[in-house]
XYZ file of N, CA and C in Angstrom:
375
model
N -0.177 -10.359 14.459
C -0.483 -10.496 13.040
C -0.405 -9.123 12.362
N 0.121 -9.113 11.156
C 0.146 -7.903 10.331
C -1.024 -8.000 9.367
N -2.003 -7.119 9.585
C -3.240 -7.117 8.794
C -3.047 -6.199 7.592
N -3.061 -6.783 6.398
C -2.728 -6.054 5.178
C -3.966 -5.798 4.324
N -4.066 -4.560 3.834
C -5.079 -4.203 2.849
C -4.337 -3.787 1.592
N -4.793 -4.253 0.427
C -4.156 -3.891 -0.833
C -5.171 -3.254 -1.773
N -4.768 -2.148 -2.394
C -5.611 -1.469 -3.378
C -4.800 -1.277 -4.653
N -5.249 -1.913 -5.712
C -4.599 -1.836 -7.018
C -5.654 -2.144 -8.064
N -5.669 -1.367 -9.138
C -6.690 -1.576 -10.163
C -6.430 -2.799 -11.035
N -5.294 -3.431 -10.868
C -4.978 -4.651 -11.607
C -5.151 -5.847 -10.672
N -6.287 -6.524 -10.818
C -6.611 -7.651 -9.920
C -5.528 -8.724 -9.904
N -4.969 -9.011 -11.068
C -3.953 -10.050 -11.138
C -2.729 -9.672 -10.293
N -2.378 -8.392 -10.287
C -1.257 -7.948 -9.461
C -1.581 -8.145 -7.985
N -2.759 -7.700 -7.572
C -3.162 -7.865 -6.164
C -3.179 -9.328 -5.750
N -3.756 -10.163 -6.593
C -3.810 -11.590 -6.288
C -2.409 -12.195 -6.246
N -1.533 -11.719 -7.113
C -0.146 -12.194 -7.114
C 0.581 -11.813 -5.834
N 0.375 -10.592 -5.377
C 0.993 -10.150 -4.118
C 0.479 -10.996 -2.958
N -0.832 -11.228 -2.941
C -1.405 -12.047 -1.863
C -0.813 -13.456 -1.879
N -0.704 -14.041 -3.058
C -0.137 -15.390 -3.163
C 1.333 -15.394 -2.767
N 2.034 -14.358 -3.146
C 3.456 -14.254 -2.844
C 3.717 -14.156 -1.344
N 2.846 -13.436 -0.656
C 3.066 -13.171 0.767
C 2.371 -14.141 1.713
N 1.547 -15.043 1.175
C 0.808 -15.951 2.054
C 1.713 -16.905 2.823
N 2.971 -17.019 2.406
C 3.908 -17.887 3.121
C 4.395 -17.263 4.434
N 4.188 -15.959 4.589
C 4.587 -15.287 5.829
C 3.505 -15.552 6.870
N 3.840 -16.289 7.890
C 2.850 -16.746 8.867
C 2.163 -15.619 9.641
N 2.820 -14.467 9.741
C 2.218 -13.361 10.489
C 1.541 -12.325 9.583
N 1.420 -12.622 8.282
C 0.720 -11.730 7.354
C -0.668 -12.290 7.082
N -1.670 -11.428 7.147
C -3.030 -11.821 6.801
C -3.645 -10.679 5.994
N -4.270 -11.014 4.884
C -4.938 -10.022 4.053
C -6.365 -9.844 4.550
N -6.706 -8.596 4.868
C -8.032 -8.313 5.411
C -8.965 -7.707 4.373
N -8.427 -7.309 3.231
C -9.278 -6.743 2.197
C -8.481 -6.273 1.009
N -9.218 -6.020 -0.077
C -8.602 -5.493 -1.291
C -9.639 -4.705 -2.071
N -9.152 -3.851 -2.951
C -10.030 -3.025 -3.758
C -9.348 -2.698 -5.072
N -10.167 -2.375 -6.073
C -9.611 -1.979 -7.364
C -9.777 -0.482 -7.633
N -10.373 0.265 -6.701
C -10.461 1.717 -6.883
C -10.331 2.422 -5.541
N -9.947 3.685 -5.606
C -9.652 4.445 -4.403
C -10.835 4.710 -3.498
N -11.993 4.994 -4.055
C -13.174 5.264 -3.213
C -13.575 4.035 -2.410
N -13.646 2.900 -3.075
C -13.987 1.646 -2.400
C -12.925 1.304 -1.349
N -11.669 1.527 -1.693
C -10.585 1.251 -0.743
C -10.750 2.086 0.519
N -11.013 3.375 0.353
C -11.183 4.254 1.511
C -12.292 3.740 2.428
N -13.444 3.419 1.837
C -14.578 2.945 2.633
C -14.229 1.684 3.418
N -13.489 0.771 2.783
C -13.126 -0.477 3.463
C -12.051 -0.261 4.529
N -11.069 0.555 4.215
C -9.941 0.752 5.130
C -10.384 1.363 6.452
N -11.257 2.364 6.409
C -11.678 2.999 7.669
C -12.487 2.046 8.541
N -13.104 1.042 7.940
C -13.862 0.049 8.709
C -12.952 -1.084 9.176
N -12.079 -1.562 8.301
C -11.248 -2.734 8.605
C -10.057 -2.429 9.503
N -9.577 -1.188 9.489
C -8.446 -0.776 10.302
C -7.247 -1.729 10.174
N -6.686 -1.853 8.965
C -5.547 -2.753 8.772
C -4.280 -2.238 9.455
N -3.298 -3.115 9.581
C -1.990 -2.734 10.129
C -1.193 -1.929 9.121
N -1.449 -2.169 7.825
C -0.736 -1.488 6.747
C -1.594 -1.532 5.485
N -1.453 -0.483 4.670
C -2.119 -0.449 3.362
C -1.058 -0.438 2.275
N -1.219 -1.310 1.301
C -0.381 -1.324 0.104
C -1.214 -0.689 -0.994
N -0.787 0.457 -1.499
C -1.589 1.208 -2.454
C -0.846 1.462 -3.755
N -1.570 1.308 -4.857
C -1.068 1.690 -6.172
C -1.325 3.183 -6.354
N -0.565 3.838 -7.225
C -0.813 5.255 -7.509
C -1.963 5.404 -8.489
N -1.929 4.660 -9.602
C -2.962 4.794 -10.627
C -4.126 3.862 -10.345
N -5.247 4.467 -9.927
C -6.478 3.713 -9.710
C -7.643 4.591 -10.144
N -8.737 3.983 -10.580
C -9.907 4.786 -10.942
C -10.602 5.362 -9.707
N -11.380 6.384 -9.944
C -12.221 7.065 -8.957
C -11.436 7.902 -7.960
N -10.334 7.396 -7.433
C -9.444 8.167 -6.575
C -8.070 7.524 -6.668
N -7.063 8.288 -7.056
C -5.724 7.708 -7.201
C -5.085 7.489 -5.827
N -3.968 6.787 -5.827
C -3.309 6.436 -4.573
C -2.781 7.617 -3.791
N -2.402 8.681 -4.485
C -1.916 9.873 -3.790
C -3.076 10.560 -3.075
N -4.196 10.730 -3.772
C -5.381 11.336 -3.141
C -5.908 10.454 -2.012
N -5.901 9.145 -2.230
C -6.351 8.218 -1.198
C -5.456 8.311 0.036
N -4.144 8.370 -0.189
C -3.210 8.491 0.938
C -3.465 9.774 1.718
N -3.684 10.872 1.018
C -3.960 12.151 1.657
C -5.225 12.069 2.504
N -6.268 11.493 1.947
C -7.544 11.370 2.664
C -7.406 10.447 3.872
N -6.711 9.325 3.690
C -6.518 8.392 4.804
C -5.706 9.023 5.932
N -4.636 9.723 5.578
C -3.779 10.329 6.603
C -4.515 11.429 7.366
N -5.526 12.037 6.741
C -6.286 13.081 7.439
C -7.196 12.496 8.521
N -7.649 11.254 8.335
C -8.539 10.638 9.336
C -7.846 9.551 10.159
N -6.814 8.950 9.608
C -6.051 7.905 10.303
C -4.559 8.237 10.189
N -4.093 9.270 10.883
C -2.716 9.740 10.691
C -1.633 8.715 11.007
N -1.920 7.730 11.816
C -0.920 6.728 12.186
C -0.976 5.472 11.320
N -1.867 5.434 10.339
C -1.991 4.274 9.461
C -0.763 4.169 8.564
N -0.018 3.073 8.642
C 1.127 2.887 7.758
C 0.674 2.649 6.311
N 1.253 3.415 5.390
C 0.941 3.281 3.968
C 2.224 3.041 3.200
N 2.207 1.970 2.393
C 3.314 1.636 1.500
C 2.783 1.722 0.076
N 3.360 2.613 -0.716
C 2.961 2.755 -2.116
C 3.725 1.740 -2.948
N 2.994 0.974 -3.756
C 3.585 0.037 -4.720
C 3.232 0.558 -6.104
N 4.232 0.868 -6.902
C 3.970 1.479 -8.203
C 5.043 1.139 -9.223
N 4.733 1.408 -10.472
C 5.721 1.236 -11.539
C 6.557 2.495 -11.707
N 6.119 3.605 -11.122
C 6.839 4.876 -11.242
C 8.059 4.892 -10.338
N 9.201 5.145 -10.937
C 10.443 5.288 -10.182
C 10.900 6.729 -10.396
N 10.214 7.653 -9.716
C 10.388 9.064 -9.978
C 10.617 9.810 -8.665
N 11.725 10.534 -8.544
C 12.003 11.271 -7.297
C 10.912 12.281 -6.922
N 10.249 12.863 -7.905
C 9.176 13.821 -7.607
C 8.018 13.135 -6.883
N 7.673 11.912 -7.300
C 6.626 11.162 -6.604
C 7.027 10.929 -5.153
N 8.276 10.579 -4.946
C 8.741 10.319 -3.582
C 8.618 11.574 -2.728
N 9.012 12.719 -3.256
C 8.892 13.977 -2.505
C 7.426 14.275 -2.176
N 6.544 14.073 -3.154
C 5.118 14.308 -2.924
C 4.569 13.370 -1.855
N 4.966 12.114 -1.919
C 4.486 11.131 -0.952
C 4.992 11.419 0.456
N 6.246 11.841 0.561
C 6.792 12.215 1.866
C 6.008 13.383 2.464
N 5.661 14.347 1.628
C 4.909 15.516 2.103
C 3.533 15.116 2.629
N 2.935 14.109 2.039
C 1.620 13.619 2.467
C 1.721 12.857 3.787
N 2.858 12.223 4.005
C 3.023 11.409 5.206
C 3.035 9.920 4.927
N 3.125 9.552 3.639
C 3.229 8.132 3.287
C 4.506 7.573 3.905
N 4.449 6.332 4.350
C 5.555 5.743 5.094
C 6.572 4.999 4.246
N 6.174 4.614 3.022
C 7.108 3.887 2.181
C 6.694 3.894 0.730
N 7.670 3.578 -0.118
C 7.501 3.607 -1.568
C 8.351 2.481 -2.138
N 7.748 1.644 -2.964
C 8.474 0.509 -3.528
C 8.008 0.286 -4.964
N 8.969 0.096 -5.879
C 8.588 -0.187 -7.259
C 8.117 -1.633 -7.362
N 7.174 -1.852 -8.263
C 6.523 -3.159 -8.372
C 7.454 -4.276 -8.849
N 8.585 -3.933 -9.418
C 9.484 -5.001 -9.858
C 10.516 -5.379 -8.794
N 10.319 -4.905 -7.565
C 11.214 -5.263 -6.464
C 11.072 -6.747 -6.132
N 12.121 -7.358 -5.619
C 12.025 -8.770 -5.233
C 11.146 -8.968 -4.003
N 10.655 -10.178 -3.851
C 9.792 -10.538 -2.715
C 10.439 -10.168 -1.387
N 11.715 -10.444 -1.245
C 12.403 -10.169 0.018
C 12.361 -8.685 0.367
N 12.448 -7.827 -0.638
C 12.396 -6.380 -0.391
C 10.983 -5.949 0.007
N 9.980 -6.541 -0.611
C 8.589 -6.233 -0.255
C 8.317 -6.634 1.196
N 8.746 -7.812 1.572
C 8.553 -8.275 2.949
C 9.271 -7.349 3.928
N 10.509 -6.995 3.603
C 11.269 -6.093 4.474
C 10.603 -4.722 4.572
N 10.073 -4.227 3.457
C 9.404 -2.922 3.448
C 8.152 -2.959 4.322
N 7.356 -4.003 4.191
C 6.141 -4.126 5.004
C 6.502 -4.149 6.481
N 7.452 -4.979 6.846
C 7.842 -5.084 8.252
C 8.404 -3.763 8.786
N 9.204 -3.082 7.988
C 9.785 -1.804 8.400
C 8.720 -0.742 8.608
N 7.810 -0.622 7.637
C 6.775 0.404 7.723
C 5.831 0.137 8.897
N 5.472 -1.113 9.115
C 4.602 -1.448 10.247
C 5.284 -1.142 11.572
N 6.605 -1.300 11.622
C 7.316 -1.038 12.874
C 7.648 0.451 13.068
N 7.199 1.301 12.147
C 7.376 2.739 12.313
C 8.525 3.347 11.549
N 9.221 2.546 10.781
C 10.326 3.058 9.974
C 9.835 3.442 8.593
N 10.572 4.289 7.921
C 10.263 4.666 6.547
C 10.966 3.731 5.582
N 10.425 3.612 4.376
C 11.046 2.793 3.338
C 10.962 3.538 2.017
N 12.060 4.206 1.663
C 12.116 4.938 0.392
C 13.400 4.637 -0.318
């Protein structure tokens, strides 16, 4: 099973992703959060297979959250889901050790492929 945690300050987006991916028999959502601090606290306890993180979140943004997570869980796969399609963000995320980056308007098939790739140790940029 691929245990997924999602952190996004837009609940409707998170719920939409969960509904979209529930058809994948090996995907299970283990938690969600609307802010970075709460996400960090849950992720270190839940130990998901992958984290789907937004960049813009209150209390701690996705970049800071990724940095903090990678410092304590260096092998945790992180896939950033964002509206930003900016090469500078990608360079910053690579430097942190984030495993993938996907714009939120990507098709379902690309999201599924990105999750599977990142969980299997491949990068997705």
